[in-house]
Amino acid sequence: MVPTSWYLALSAVLFAIGAVGVLVRRNIIVVFMAIELMLNAVNLTFVAFARQLGTIDGQVIVFFVMTVAAAEAAVGLAIIIAAFRNRPTVNADELAVLRW
Amino acid sequence: MGSVTFFLLATALVVSALTVVVHPNPVKSAMALVATLFLLAVEFVFLGAHMIAALQVIVYAGAIMVLFLFVIMLLNLSDEEAEARRRGRALFRIGAWIGGGVLAAELAALFLRVPFPAPAAPPAGYGGAESVATALFVDYALPFELTSILLLIAVIGTVVLAQRRAS
Protein backbone atom coordinates (compact mmCIF):
# COMPACT_ATOMS: atom_id res chain seq x y z
CA MET A 1 0.00 0.00 0.00
CA VAL A 2 1.33 3.42 -0.93
CA PRO A 3 2.03 5.55 2.18
CA THR A 4 0.01 8.70 2.73
CA SER A 5 3.12 10.91 2.64
CA TRP A 6 3.70 10.06 -1.03
CA TYR A 7 0.25 11.34 -1.91
CA LEU A 8 0.90 14.49 0.11
CA ALA A 9 4.21 15.04 -1.71
CA LEU A 10 2.50 14.57 -5.10
CA SER A 11 -0.18 17.02 -4.05
CA ALA A 12 2.50 19.54 -2.99
CA VAL A 13 4.15 19.26 -6.42
CA LEU A 14 0.81 19.78 -8.20
CA PHE A 15 0.02 22.77 -5.98
CA ALA A 16 3.41 24.35 -6.73
CA ILE A 17 2.89 23.85 -10.48
CA GLY A 18 -0.48 25.60 -10.20
CA ALA A 19 1.04 28.46 -8.18
CA VAL A 20 3.79 28.94 -10.77
CA GLY A 21 1.13 28.94 -13.48
CA VAL A 22 -0.72 31.77 -11.75
CA LEU A 23 2.53 33.75 -11.61
CA VAL A 24 3.99 33.18 -15.08
CA ARG A 25 0.93 33.09 -17.35
CA ARG A 26 -0.74 36.31 -18.42
CA ASN A 27 -3.70 34.78 -20.25
CA ILE A 28 -6.35 35.16 -17.56
CA ILE A 29 -8.21 31.98 -18.60
CA VAL A 30 -5.04 29.92 -18.19
CA VAL A 31 -4.51 31.61 -14.80
CA PHE A 32 -7.99 30.36 -13.91
CA MET A 33 -7.07 26.84 -14.98
CA ALA A 34 -3.95 27.00 -12.80
CA ILE A 35 -6.17 27.96 -9.86
CA GLU A 36 -8.33 24.90 -10.57
CA LEU A 37 -5.14 22.84 -10.53
CA MET A 38 -4.27 24.18 -7.07
CA LEU A 39 -7.79 23.39 -5.81
CA ASN A 40 -7.45 19.84 -7.10
CA ALA A 41 -4.08 19.39 -5.44
CA VAL A 42 -5.73 20.33 -2.14
CA ASN A 43 -8.55 17.84 -2.87
CA LEU A 44 -5.95 15.09 -3.21
CA THR A 45 -4.61 16.05 0.23
CA PHE A 46 -8.11 15.86 1.74
CA VAL A 47 -8.80 12.43 0.25
CA ALA A 48 -5.40 11.08 1.29
CA PHE A 49 -5.93 12.25 4.88
CA ALA A 50 -9.47 10.82 4.87
CA ARG A 51 -8.00 7.40 4.09
CA GLN A 52 -5.21 7.88 6.64
CA LEU A 53 -7.66 8.72 9.43
CA GLY A 54 -10.27 6.19 8.30
CA THR A 55 -13.02 8.83 8.27
CA ILE A 56 -15.28 10.11 5.50
CA ASP A 57 -15.11 13.82 6.49
CA GLY A 58 -12.25 14.66 4.13
CA GLN A 59 -14.26 13.39 1.18
CA VAL A 60 -17.25 15.52 2.19
CA ILE A 61 -14.96 18.59 2.27
CA VAL A 62 -13.83 17.71 -1.26
CA PHE A 63 -17.49 17.81 -2.28
CA PHE A 64 -17.73 21.37 -0.90
CA VAL A 65 -14.48 22.41 -2.59
CA MET A 66 -15.89 21.18 -5.91
CA THR A 67 -19.07 23.20 -5.37
CA VAL A 68 -17.11 26.34 -4.58
CA ALA A 69 -14.86 25.73 -7.59
CA ALA A 70 -17.89 25.42 -9.87
CA ALA A 71 -19.38 28.68 -8.52
CA GLU A 72 -16.00 30.40 -8.78
CA ALA A 73 -15.48 29.25 -12.37
CA ALA A 74 -18.95 30.42 -13.44
CA VAL A 75 -18.62 33.87 -11.85
CA GLY A 76 -14.99 34.29 -12.90
CA LEU A 77 -15.65 33.43 -16.52
CA ALA A 78 -18.66 35.80 -16.52
CA ILE A 79 -16.35 38.55 -15.26
CA ILE A 80 -13.85 37.72 -18.04
CA ILE A 81 -16.61 37.95 -20.67
CA ALA A 82 -17.86 41.26 -19.23
CA ALA A 83 -14.32 42.66 -19.18
CA PHE A 84 -13.69 41.37 -22.69
CA ARG A 85 -16.67 43.41 -23.92
CA ASN A 86 -15.11 46.61 -22.61
CA ARG A 87 -11.57 45.82 -23.74
CA PRO A 88 -11.00 42.90 -26.11
CA THR A 89 -8.07 41.32 -24.28
CA VAL A 90 -7.51 38.45 -21.87
CA ASN A 91 -4.07 39.68 -20.83
CA ALA A 92 -4.06 40.05 -17.05
CA ASP A 93 -1.58 42.96 -17.25
CA GLU A 94 -3.99 45.02 -19.33
CA LEU A 95 -7.07 44.23 -17.25
CA ALA A 96 -5.90 46.51 -14.47
CA VAL A 97 -8.97 48.73 -14.03
CA LEU A 98 -9.39 47.57 -10.42
CA ARG A 99 -5.79 48.36 -9.52
CA TRP A 100 -5.09 51.66 -7.83
CA MET B 1 -1.84 0.15 -5.50
CA GLY B 2 1.79 -0.77 -5.88
CA SER B 3 4.53 1.82 -5.91
CA VAL B 4 5.19 1.28 -9.63
CA THR B 5 1.58 2.15 -10.46
CA PHE B 6 1.79 5.16 -8.17
CA PHE B 7 4.93 6.51 -9.81
CA LEU B 8 3.57 5.98 -13.31
CA LEU B 9 0.38 7.80 -12.34
CA ALA B 10 2.29 10.56 -10.52
CA THR B 11 4.57 11.10 -13.53
CA ALA B 12 1.60 11.36 -15.86
CA LEU B 13 -0.08 13.78 -13.45
CA VAL B 14 2.95 16.06 -13.17
CA VAL B 15 3.52 16.03 -16.94
CA SER B 16 -0.09 16.92 -17.72
CA ALA B 17 -0.13 19.60 -14.99
CA LEU B 18 3.05 21.13 -16.44
CA THR B 19 1.43 21.06 -19.89
CA VAL B 20 -1.49 23.09 -18.50
CA VAL B 21 0.94 25.73 -17.27
CA VAL B 22 3.43 25.92 -20.15
CA HIS B 23 1.39 25.30 -23.30
CA PRO B 24 0.88 28.55 -25.24
CA ASN B 25 -2.45 27.46 -26.72
CA PRO B 26 -5.29 27.82 -24.15
CA VAL B 27 -7.40 25.09 -25.77
CA LYS B 28 -4.56 22.58 -25.39
CA SER B 29 -4.01 23.81 -21.83
CA ALA B 30 -7.68 23.03 -21.14
CA MET B 31 -7.30 19.56 -22.70
CA ALA B 32 -4.26 18.89 -20.51
CA LEU B 33 -6.29 20.02 -17.50
CA VAL B 34 -9.02 17.51 -18.43
CA ALA B 35 -6.33 14.79 -18.51
CA THR B 36 -5.04 15.95 -15.11
CA LEU B 37 -8.53 15.81 -13.62
CA PHE B 38 -9.11 12.30 -14.99
CA LEU B 39 -5.80 11.08 -13.56
CA LEU B 40 -6.72 12.63 -10.20
CA ALA B 41 -10.02 10.72 -10.37
CA VAL B 42 -7.95 7.54 -10.79
CA GLU B 43 -5.94 8.49 -7.69
CA PHE B 44 -9.21 9.00 -5.80
CA VAL B 45 -10.34 5.49 -6.77
CA PHE B 46 -7.08 4.06 -5.44
CA LEU B 47 -7.63 6.03 -2.21
CA GLY B 48 -11.07 4.46 -1.78
CA ALA B 49 -13.04 7.62 -2.66
CA HIS B 50 -15.22 6.11 -5.37
CA MET B 51 -18.07 8.62 -5.10
CA ILE B 52 -15.68 11.58 -5.19
CA ALA B 53 -13.93 10.08 -8.23
CA ALA B 54 -17.25 9.86 -10.09
CA LEU B 55 -18.09 13.44 -9.09
CA GLN B 56 -14.63 14.55 -10.21
CA VAL B 57 -15.22 13.19 -13.71
CA ILE B 58 -18.83 14.40 -13.99
CA VAL B 59 -18.57 17.84 -12.37
CA TYR B 60 -14.96 18.86 -12.97
CA ALA B 61 -13.88 17.16 -16.17
CA GLY B 62 -17.42 17.42 -17.52
CA ALA B 63 -19.25 20.56 -16.48
CA ILE B 64 -16.50 22.98 -15.42
CA MET B 65 -14.14 22.20 -18.30
CA VAL B 66 -16.96 22.54 -20.84
CA LEU B 67 -17.54 26.01 -19.39
CA PHE B 68 -13.84 26.84 -19.81
CA LEU B 69 -13.70 25.58 -23.40
CA PHE B 70 -16.93 27.38 -24.21
CA VAL B 71 -15.50 30.71 -23.01
CA ILE B 72 -12.18 30.14 -24.81
CA MET B 73 -14.00 29.50 -28.08
CA LEU B 74 -16.50 32.31 -27.47
CA LEU B 75 -13.67 34.81 -27.10
CA ASN B 76 -11.88 33.29 -30.13
CA LEU B 77 -8.42 33.92 -28.79
CA SER B 78 -5.27 34.01 -30.77
CA ASP B 79 -2.64 33.67 -28.13
CA GLU B 80 0.51 34.59 -30.08
CA GLU B 81 0.41 38.30 -29.25
CA ALA B 82 -0.17 37.64 -25.57
CA GLU B 83 2.75 35.22 -25.48
CA ALA B 84 4.94 37.68 -27.35
CA ARG B 85 4.09 40.40 -24.85
CA ARG B 86 5.25 38.43 -21.86
CA ARG B 87 8.77 38.03 -23.21
CA GLY B 88 10.07 41.07 -21.35
CA ARG B 89 9.44 39.37 -18.03
CA ALA B 90 12.04 36.61 -18.29
CA LEU B 91 13.64 37.34 -14.92
CA PHE B 92 10.28 37.29 -13.14
CA ARG B 93 9.35 34.01 -14.78
CA ILE B 94 12.65 32.36 -13.85
CA GLY B 95 12.16 33.56 -10.29
CA ALA B 96 8.60 32.18 -10.22
CA TRP B 97 9.79 28.75 -11.45
CA ILE B 98 12.60 28.70 -8.87
CA GLY B 99 10.20 29.76 -6.12
CA GLY B 100 7.69 27.11 -7.17
CA GLY B 101 10.41 24.46 -7.25
CA VAL B 102 11.57 25.44 -3.76
CA LEU B 103 7.97 25.36 -2.50
CA ALA B 104 7.36 21.90 -3.96
CA ALA B 105 10.70 20.53 -2.72
CA GLU B 106 10.26 21.87 0.82
CA LEU B 107 6.67 20.66 1.16
CA ALA B 108 7.51 17.26 -0.32
CA ALA B 109 10.57 16.88 1.92
CA LEU B 110 8.47 17.86 4.94
CA PHE B 111 5.68 15.40 4.13
CA LEU B 112 8.06 12.54 3.31
CA ARG B 113 9.71 12.90 6.75
CA VAL B 114 6.42 12.37 8.58
CA PRO B 115 6.17 8.68 9.56
CA PHE B 116 2.48 8.06 8.92
CA PRO B 117 1.34 4.68 10.26
CA ALA B 118 -0.16 2.38 7.64
CA PRO B 119 -3.87 3.25 7.42
CA ALA B 120 -6.28 0.68 8.79
CA ALA B 121 -8.40 -1.26 6.33
CA PRO B 122 -11.44 0.93 5.57
CA PRO B 123 -14.89 -0.31 6.61
CA ALA B 124 -17.12 -1.90 4.00
CA GLY B 125 -18.73 0.66 1.72
CA TYR B 126 -16.13 3.33 2.56
CA GLY B 127 -16.23 6.14 0.02
CA GLY B 128 -19.34 4.83 -1.69
CA ALA B 129 -22.44 6.90 -2.36
CA GLU B 130 -24.12 5.80 0.85
CA SER B 131 -21.30 6.66 3.26
CA VAL B 132 -20.64 10.05 1.64
CA ALA B 133 -24.36 10.88 1.53
CA THR B 134 -24.85 9.92 5.18
CA ALA B 135 -22.03 12.23 6.28
CA LEU B 136 -23.19 14.97 3.92
CA PHE B 137 -26.86 15.02 4.93
CA VAL B 138 -26.44 14.29 8.65
CA ASP B 139 -23.18 15.74 9.95
CA TYR B 140 -22.79 18.42 7.29
CA ALA B 141 -26.45 19.29 6.70
CA LEU B 142 -26.03 23.01 7.50
CA PRO B 143 -22.96 23.56 5.26
CA PHE B 144 -24.79 21.65 2.52
CA GLU B 145 -27.76 24.03 2.73
CA LEU B 146 -25.41 27.04 2.77
CA THR B 147 -23.82 25.64 -0.40
CA SER B 148 -27.18 25.89 -2.15
CA ILE B 149 -27.32 29.59 -1.23
CA LEU B 150 -23.78 30.02 -2.57
CA LEU B 151 -24.78 28.42 -5.87
CA LEU B 152 -27.88 30.62 -6.07
CA ILE B 153 -25.71 33.71 -5.56
CA ALA B 154 -23.31 32.44 -8.25
CA VAL B 155 -26.17 31.90 -10.72
CA ILE B 156 -27.62 35.37 -10.14
CA GLY B 157 -24.18 36.98 -10.24
CA THR B 158 -23.28 35.24 -13.48
CA VAL B 159 -26.50 36.33 -15.18
CA VAL B 160 -26.08 39.93 -13.98
CA LEU B 161 -22.42 40.07 -15.03
CA ALA B 162 -22.74 38.43 -18.43
CA GLN B 163 -25.90 40.10 -19.69
CA ARG B 164 -25.60 42.83 -22.26
CA ARG B 165 -26.54 46.19 -20.80
CA ALA B 166 -29.30 47.94 -22.78
CA SER B 167 -27.88 51.42 -23.29
mmCIF file of C-alpha atoms in Angstrom:
data_model
loop_
_atom_site.group_PDB
_atom_site.id
_atom_site.type_symbol
_atom_site.label_atom_id
_atom_site.label_comp_id
_atom_site.label_asym_id
_atom_site.label_seq_id
_atom_site.Cartn_x
_atom_site.Cartn_y
_atom_site.Cartn_z
ATOM 1 C CA MET A 1 0.000 0.000 0.000
ATOM 2 C CA VAL A 2 1.327 3.419 -0.933
ATOM 3 C CA PRO A 3 2.029 5.552 2.176
ATOM 4 C CA THR A 4 0.013 8.702 2.726
ATOM 5 C CA SER A 5 3.117 10.906 2.644
ATOM 6 C CA TRP A 6 3.702 10.055 -1.031
ATOM 7 C CA TYR A 7 0.246 11.337 -1.906
ATOM 8 C CA LEU A 8 0.902 14.492 0.109
ATOM 9 C CA ALA A 9 4.207 15.037 -1.714
ATOM 10 C CA LEU A 10 2.501 14.571 -5.096
ATOM 11 C CA SER A 11 -0.176 17.018 -4.048
ATOM 12 C CA ALA A 12 2.504 19.542 -2.989
ATOM 13 C CA VAL A 13 4.151 19.264 -6.416
ATOM 14 C CA LEU A 14 0.814 19.781 -8.201
ATOM 15 C CA PHE A 15 0.021 22.766 -5.984
ATOM 16 C CA ALA A 16 3.408 24.347 -6.731
ATOM 17 C CA ILE A 17 2.886 23.846 -10.479
ATOM 18 C CA GLY A 18 -0.480 25.600 -10.197
ATOM 19 C CA ALA A 19 1.040 28.457 -8.181
ATOM 20 C CA VAL A 20 3.792 28.942 -10.775
ATOM 21 C CA GLY A 21 1.133 28.937 -13.483
ATOM 22 C CA VAL A 22 -0.725 31.773 -11.749
ATOM 23 C CA LEU A 23 2.528 33.753 -11.608
ATOM 24 C CA VAL A 24 3.986 33.183 -15.077
ATOM 25 C CA ARG A 25 0.931 33.087 -17.345
ATOM 26 C CA ARG A 26 -0.736 36.308 -18.424
ATOM 27 C CA ASN A 27 -3.700 34.780 -20.255
ATOM 28 C CA ILE A 28 -6.346 35.155 -17.565
ATOM 29 C CA ILE A 29 -8.209 31.981 -18.597
ATOM 30 C CA VAL A 30 -5.040 29.925 -18.190
ATOM 31 C CA VAL A 31 -4.509 31.614 -14.805
ATOM 32 C CA PHE A 32 -7.993 30.356 -13.906
ATOM 33 C CA MET A 33 -7.073 26.838 -14.976
ATOM 34 C CA ALA A 34 -3.946 27.001 -12.801
ATOM 35 C CA ILE A 35 -6.166 27.959 -9.857
ATOM 36 C CA GLU A 36 -8.332 24.898 -10.572
ATOM 37 C CA LEU A 37 -5.137 22.845 -10.534
ATOM 38 C CA MET A 38 -4.271 24.181 -7.074
ATOM 39 C CA LEU A 39 -7.792 23.390 -5.807
ATOM 40 C CA ASN A 40 -7.451 19.838 -7.100
ATOM 41 C CA ALA A 41 -4.076 19.389 -5.436
ATOM 42 C CA VAL A 42 -5.728 20.326 -2.138
ATOM 43 C CA ASN A 43 -8.546 17.841 -2.868
ATOM 44 C CA LEU A 44 -5.954 15.087 -3.209
ATOM 45 C CA THR A 45 -4.607 16.047 0.233
ATOM 46 C CA PHE A 46 -8.108 15.856 1.736
ATOM 47 C CA VAL A 47 -8.804 12.433 0.252
ATOM 48 C CA ALA A 48 -5.395 11.084 1.294
ATOM 49 C CA PHE A 49 -5.927 12.251 4.883
ATOM 50 C CA ALA A 50 -9.472 10.819 4.870
ATOM 51 C CA ARG A 51 -8.001 7.403 4.090
ATOM 52 C CA GLN A 52 -5.209 7.881 6.644
ATOM 53 C CA LEU A 53 -7.656 8.716 9.431
ATOM 54 C CA GLY A 54 -10.270 6.194 8.304
ATOM 55 C CA THR A 55 -13.022 8.828 8.272
ATOM 56 C CA ILE A 56 -15.280 10.109 5.498
ATOM 57 C CA ASP A 57 -15.113 13.821 6.486
ATOM 58 C CA GLY A 58 -12.250 14.664 4.128
ATOM 59 C CA GLN A 59 -14.258 13.388 1.177
ATOM 60 C CA VAL A 60 -17.247 15.523 2.191
ATOM 61 C CA ILE A 61 -14.965 18.586 2.271
ATOM 62 C CA VAL A 62 -13.831 17.706 -1.262
ATOM 63 C CA PHE A 63 -17.495 17.812 -2.276
ATOM 64 C CA PHE A 64 -17.732 21.373 -0.897
ATOM 65 C CA VAL A 65 -14.484 22.407 -2.591
ATOM 66 C CA MET A 66 -15.894 21.177 -5.913
ATOM 67 C CA THR A 67 -19.068 23.196 -5.370
ATOM 68 C CA VAL A 68 -17.113 26.343 -4.575
ATOM 69 C CA ALA A 69 -14.860 25.733 -7.593
ATOM 70 C CA ALA A 70 -17.894 25.423 -9.867
ATOM 71 C CA ALA A 71 -19.377 28.680 -8.518
ATOM 72 C CA GLU A 72 -16.003 30.402 -8.784
ATOM 73 C CA ALA A 73 -15.477 29.254 -12.375
ATOM 74 C CA ALA A 74 -18.951 30.419 -13.435
ATOM 75 C CA VAL A 75 -18.620 33.870 -11.847
ATOM 76 C CA GLY A 76 -14.988 34.291 -12.901
ATOM 77 C CA LEU A 77 -15.651 33.428 -16.521
ATOM 78 C CA ALA A 78 -18.662 35.800 -16.525
ATOM 79 C CA ILE A 79 -16.350 38.550 -15.260
ATOM 80 C CA ILE A 80 -13.854 37.718 -18.039
ATOM 81 C CA ILE A 81 -16.614 37.954 -20.666
ATOM 82 C CA ALA A 82 -17.863 41.255 -19.226
ATOM 83 C CA ALA A 83 -14.318 42.658 -19.176
ATOM 84 C CA PHE A 84 -13.686 41.365 -22.691
ATOM 85 C CA ARG A 85 -16.665 43.406 -23.916
ATOM 86 C CA ASN A 86 -15.106 46.608 -22.606
ATOM 87 C CA ARG A 87 -11.567 45.816 -23.742
ATOM 88 C CA PRO A 88 -10.996 42.896 -26.109
ATOM 89 C CA THR A 89 -8.071 41.320 -24.283
ATOM 90 C CA VAL A 90 -7.511 38.447 -21.866
ATOM 91 C CA ASN A 91 -4.068 39.676 -20.827
ATOM 92 C CA ALA A 92 -4.056 40.054 -17.050
ATOM 93 C CA ASP A 93 -1.581 42.961 -17.251
ATOM 94 C CA GLU A 94 -3.985 45.023 -19.326
ATOM 95 C CA LEU A 95 -7.068 44.231 -17.252
ATOM 96 C CA ALA A 96 -5.901 46.514 -14.467
ATOM 97 C CA VAL A 97 -8.966 48.734 -14.030
ATOM 98 C CA LEU A 98 -9.387 47.569 -10.419
ATOM 99 C CA ARG A 99 -5.788 48.357 -9.525
ATOM 100 C CA TRP A 100 -5.092 51.657 -7.828
ATOM 101 C CA MET B 1 -1.841 0.152 -5.496
ATOM 102 C CA GLY B 2 1.790 -0.773 -5.880
ATOM 103 C CA SER B 3 4.531 1.819 -5.914
ATOM 104 C CA VAL B 4 5.194 1.281 -9.633
ATOM 105 C CA THR B 5 1.582 2.154 -10.460
ATOM 106 C CA PHE B 6 1.788 5.162 -8.165
ATOM 107 C CA PHE B 7 4.934 6.514 -9.808
ATOM 108 C CA LEU B 8 3.569 5.983 -13.312
ATOM 109 C CA LEU B 9 0.376 7.804 -12.341
ATOM 110 C CA ALA B 10 2.285 10.563 -10.523
ATOM 111 C CA THR B 11 4.574 11.103 -13.525
ATOM 112 C CA ALA B 12 1.600 11.360 -15.864
ATOM 113 C CA LEU B 13 -0.081 13.781 -13.452
ATOM 114 C CA VAL B 14 2.955 16.059 -13.171
ATOM 115 C CA VAL B 15 3.523 16.031 -16.940
ATOM 116 C CA SER B 16 -0.087 16.919 -17.723
ATOM 117 C CA ALA B 17 -0.129 19.600 -14.990
ATOM 118 C CA LEU B 18 3.052 21.125 -16.445
ATOM 119 C CA THR B 19 1.432 21.061 -19.885
ATOM 120 C CA VAL B 20 -1.492 23.089 -18.499
ATOM 121 C CA VAL B 21 0.936 25.727 -17.269
ATOM 122 C CA VAL B 22 3.432 25.924 -20.146
ATOM 123 C CA HIS B 23 1.388 25.296 -23.296
ATOM 124 C CA PRO B 24 0.881 28.550 -25.236
ATOM 125 C CA ASN B 25 -2.452 27.458 -26.722
ATOM 126 C CA PRO B 26 -5.288 27.821 -24.155
ATOM 127 C CA VAL B 27 -7.404 25.086 -25.766
ATOM 128 C CA LYS B 28 -4.563 22.585 -25.394
ATOM 129 C CA SER B 29 -4.012 23.808 -21.827
ATOM 130 C CA ALA B 30 -7.677 23.026 -21.145
ATOM 131 C CA MET B 31 -7.305 19.558 -22.701
ATOM 132 C CA ALA B 32 -4.263 18.890 -20.515
ATOM 133 C CA LEU B 33 -6.295 20.024 -17.497
ATOM 134 C CA VAL B 34 -9.019 17.507 -18.430
ATOM 135 C CA ALA B 35 -6.329 14.791 -18.509
ATOM 136 C CA THR B 36 -5.038 15.953 -15.107
ATOM 137 C CA LEU B 37 -8.529 15.812 -13.617
ATOM 138 C CA PHE B 38 -9.112 12.303 -14.989
ATOM 139 C CA LEU B 39 -5.799 11.083 -13.560
ATOM 140 C CA LEU B 40 -6.724 12.626 -10.201
ATOM 141 C CA ALA B 41 -10.023 10.716 -10.369
ATOM 142 C CA VAL B 42 -7.949 7.538 -10.786
ATOM 143 C CA GLU B 43 -5.936 8.490 -7.687
ATOM 144 C CA PHE B 44 -9.211 9.000 -5.798
ATOM 145 C CA VAL B 45 -10.339 5.490 -6.770
ATOM 146 C CA PHE B 46 -7.079 4.059 -5.442
ATOM 147 C CA LEU B 47 -7.627 6.026 -2.214
ATOM 148 C CA GLY B 48 -11.073 4.462 -1.781
ATOM 149 C CA ALA B 49 -13.035 7.616 -2.658
ATOM 150 C CA HIS B 50 -15.223 6.113 -5.375
ATOM 151 C CA MET B 51 -18.066 8.622 -5.095
ATOM 152 C CA ILE B 52 -15.677 11.577 -5.189
ATOM 153 C CA ALA B 53 -13.929 10.078 -8.226
ATOM 154 C CA ALA B 54 -17.245 9.862 -10.085
ATOM 155 C CA LEU B 55 -18.090 13.444 -9.093
ATOM 156 C CA GLN B 56 -14.629 14.551 -10.212
ATOM 157 C CA VAL B 57 -15.223 13.185 -13.714
ATOM 158 C CA ILE B 58 -18.829 14.403 -13.993
ATOM 159 C CA VAL B 59 -18.566 17.838 -12.365
ATOM 160 C CA TYR B 60 -14.960 18.856 -12.966
ATOM 161 C CA ALA B 61 -13.877 17.159 -16.172
ATOM 162 C CA GLY B 62 -17.417 17.421 -17.517
ATOM 163 C CA ALA B 63 -19.246 20.558 -16.485
ATOM 164 C CA ILE B 64 -16.505 22.978 -15.424
ATOM 165 C CA MET B 65 -14.142 22.202 -18.298
ATOM 166 C CA VAL B 66 -16.960 22.537 -20.841
ATOM 167 C CA LEU B 67 -17.541 26.006 -19.391
ATOM 168 C CA PHE B 68 -13.839 26.840 -19.812
ATOM 169 C CA LEU B 69 -13.699 25.578 -23.395
ATOM 170 C CA PHE B 70 -16.933 27.383 -24.210
ATOM 171 C CA VAL B 71 -15.501 30.707 -23.008
ATOM 172 C CA ILE B 72 -12.178 30.143 -24.808
ATOM 173 C CA MET B 73 -14.005 29.503 -28.077
ATOM 174 C CA LEU B 74 -16.502 32.312 -27.465
ATOM 175 C CA LEU B 75 -13.674 34.814 -27.104
ATOM 176 C CA ASN B 76 -11.883 33.293 -30.133
ATOM 177 C CA LEU B 77 -8.423 33.922 -28.792
ATOM 178 C CA SER B 78 -5.270 34.013 -30.773
ATOM 179 C CA ASP B 79 -2.640 33.668 -28.128
ATOM 180 C CA GLU B 80 0.508 34.586 -30.077
ATOM 181 C CA GLU B 81 0.410 38.303 -29.246
ATOM 182 C CA ALA B 82 -0.165 37.635 -25.567
ATOM 183 C CA GLU B 83 2.747 35.219 -25.479
ATOM 184 C CA ALA B 84 4.936 37.676 -27.346
ATOM 185 C CA ARG B 85 4.085 40.400 -24.854
ATOM 186 C CA ARG B 86 5.251 38.433 -21.855
ATOM 187 C CA ARG B 87 8.770 38.025 -23.210
ATOM 188 C CA GLY B 88 10.070 41.066 -21.354
ATOM 189 C CA ARG B 89 9.439 39.366 -18.027
ATOM 190 C CA ALA B 90 12.044 36.610 -18.292
ATOM 191 C CA LEU B 91 13.640 37.340 -14.919
ATOM 192 C CA PHE B 92 10.284 37.290 -13.144
ATOM 193 C CA ARG B 93 9.348 34.005 -14.784
ATOM 194 C CA ILE B 94 12.648 32.363 -13.855
ATOM 195 C CA GLY B 95 12.161 33.562 -10.288
ATOM 196 C CA ALA B 96 8.603 32.181 -10.222
ATOM 197 C CA TRP B 97 9.791 28.753 -11.452
ATOM 198 C CA ILE B 98 12.601 28.697 -8.872
ATOM 199 C CA GLY B 99 10.196 29.758 -6.124
ATOM 200 C CA GLY B 100 7.686 27.111 -7.165
ATOM 201 C CA GLY B 101 10.412 24.464 -7.251
ATOM 202 C CA VAL B 102 11.573 25.436 -3.756
ATOM 203 C CA LEU B 103 7.968 25.360 -2.497
ATOM 204 C CA ALA B 104 7.364 21.899 -3.964
ATOM 205 C CA ALA B 105 10.705 20.533 -2.717
ATOM 206 C CA GLU B 106 10.262 21.874 0.816
ATOM 207 C CA LEU B 107 6.669 20.662 1.163
ATOM 208 C CA ALA B 108 7.507 17.255 -0.321
ATOM 209 C CA ALA B 109 10.570 16.878 1.921
ATOM 210 C CA LEU B 110 8.473 17.861 4.937
ATOM 211 C CA PHE B 111 5.684 15.402 4.127
ATOM 212 C CA LEU B 112 8.063 12.541 3.313
ATOM 213 C CA ARG B 113 9.710 12.902 6.753
ATOM 214 C CA VAL B 114 6.423 12.368 8.581
ATOM 215 C CA PRO B 115 6.171 8.675 9.560
ATOM 216 C CA PHE B 116 2.475 8.056 8.919
ATOM 217 C CA PRO B 117 1.338 4.683 10.262
ATOM 218 C CA ALA B 118 -0.157 2.380 7.645
ATOM 219 C CA PRO B 119 -3.865 3.248 7.419
ATOM 220 C CA ALA B 120 -6.276 0.685 8.791
ATOM 221 C CA ALA B 121 -8.396 -1.256 6.332
ATOM 222 C CA PRO B 122 -11.440 0.929 5.570
ATOM 223 C CA PRO B 123 -14.891 -0.307 6.615
ATOM 224 C CA ALA B 124 -17.118 -1.896 3.997
ATOM 225 C CA GLY B 125 -18.733 0.661 1.720
ATOM 226 C CA TYR B 126 -16.132 3.326 2.563
ATOM 227 C CA GLY B 127 -16.233 6.138 0.017
ATOM 228 C CA GLY B 128 -19.336 4.826 -1.694
ATOM 229 C CA ALA B 129 -22.437 6.901 -2.356
ATOM 230 C CA GLU B 130 -24.122 5.796 0.853
ATOM 231 C CA SER B 131 -21.301 6.657 3.265
ATOM 232 C CA VAL B 132 -20.642 10.055 1.639
ATOM 233 C CA ALA B 133 -24.357 10.884 1.527
ATOM 234 C CA THR B 134 -24.851 9.919 5.178
ATOM 235 C CA ALA B 135 -22.034 12.225 6.281
ATOM 236 C CA LEU B 136 -23.186 14.969 3.920
ATOM 237 C CA PHE B 137 -26.859 15.020 4.926
ATOM 238 C CA VAL B 138 -26.436 14.285 8.651
ATOM 239 C CA ASP B 139 -23.180 15.739 9.953
ATOM 240 C CA TYR B 140 -22.787 18.424 7.290
ATOM 241 C CA ALA B 141 -26.446 19.292 6.696
ATOM 242 C CA LEU B 142 -26.027 23.007 7.499
ATOM 243 C CA PRO B 143 -22.957 23.558 5.256
ATOM 244 C CA PHE B 144 -24.789 21.651 2.524
ATOM 245 C CA GLU B 145 -27.760 24.033 2.726
ATOM 246 C CA LEU B 146 -25.414 27.039 2.774
ATOM 247 C CA THR B 147 -23.823 25.637 -0.396
ATOM 248 C CA SER B 148 -27.179 25.893 -2.147
ATOM 249 C CA ILE B 149 -27.320 29.590 -1.227
ATOM 250 C CA LEU B 150 -23.782 30.019 -2.568
ATOM 251 C CA LEU B 151 -24.777 28.417 -5.869
ATOM 252 C CA LEU B 152 -27.881 30.616 -6.069
ATOM 253 C CA ILE B 153 -25.712 33.705 -5.562
ATOM 254 C CA ALA B 154 -23.314 32.441 -8.250
ATOM 255 C CA VAL B 155 -26.172 31.896 -10.723
ATOM 256 C CA ILE B 156 -27.623 35.371 -10.137
ATOM 257 C CA GLY B 157 -24.184 36.978 -10.236
ATOM 258 C CA THR B 158 -23.282 35.240 -13.483
ATOM 259 C CA VAL B 159 -26.496 36.330 -15.180
ATOM 260 C CA VAL B 160 -26.080 39.925 -13.984
ATOM 261 C CA LEU B 161 -22.423 40.068 -15.032
ATOM 262 C CA ALA B 162 -22.736 38.434 -18.430
ATOM 263 C CA GLN B 163 -25.904 40.104 -19.688
ATOM 264 C CA ARG B 164 -25.601 42.834 -22.260
ATOM 265 C CA ARG B 165 -26.545 46.190 -20.802
ATOM 266 C CA ALA B 166 -29.304 47.945 -22.784
ATOM 267 C CA SER B 167 -27.878 51.419 -23.289
#
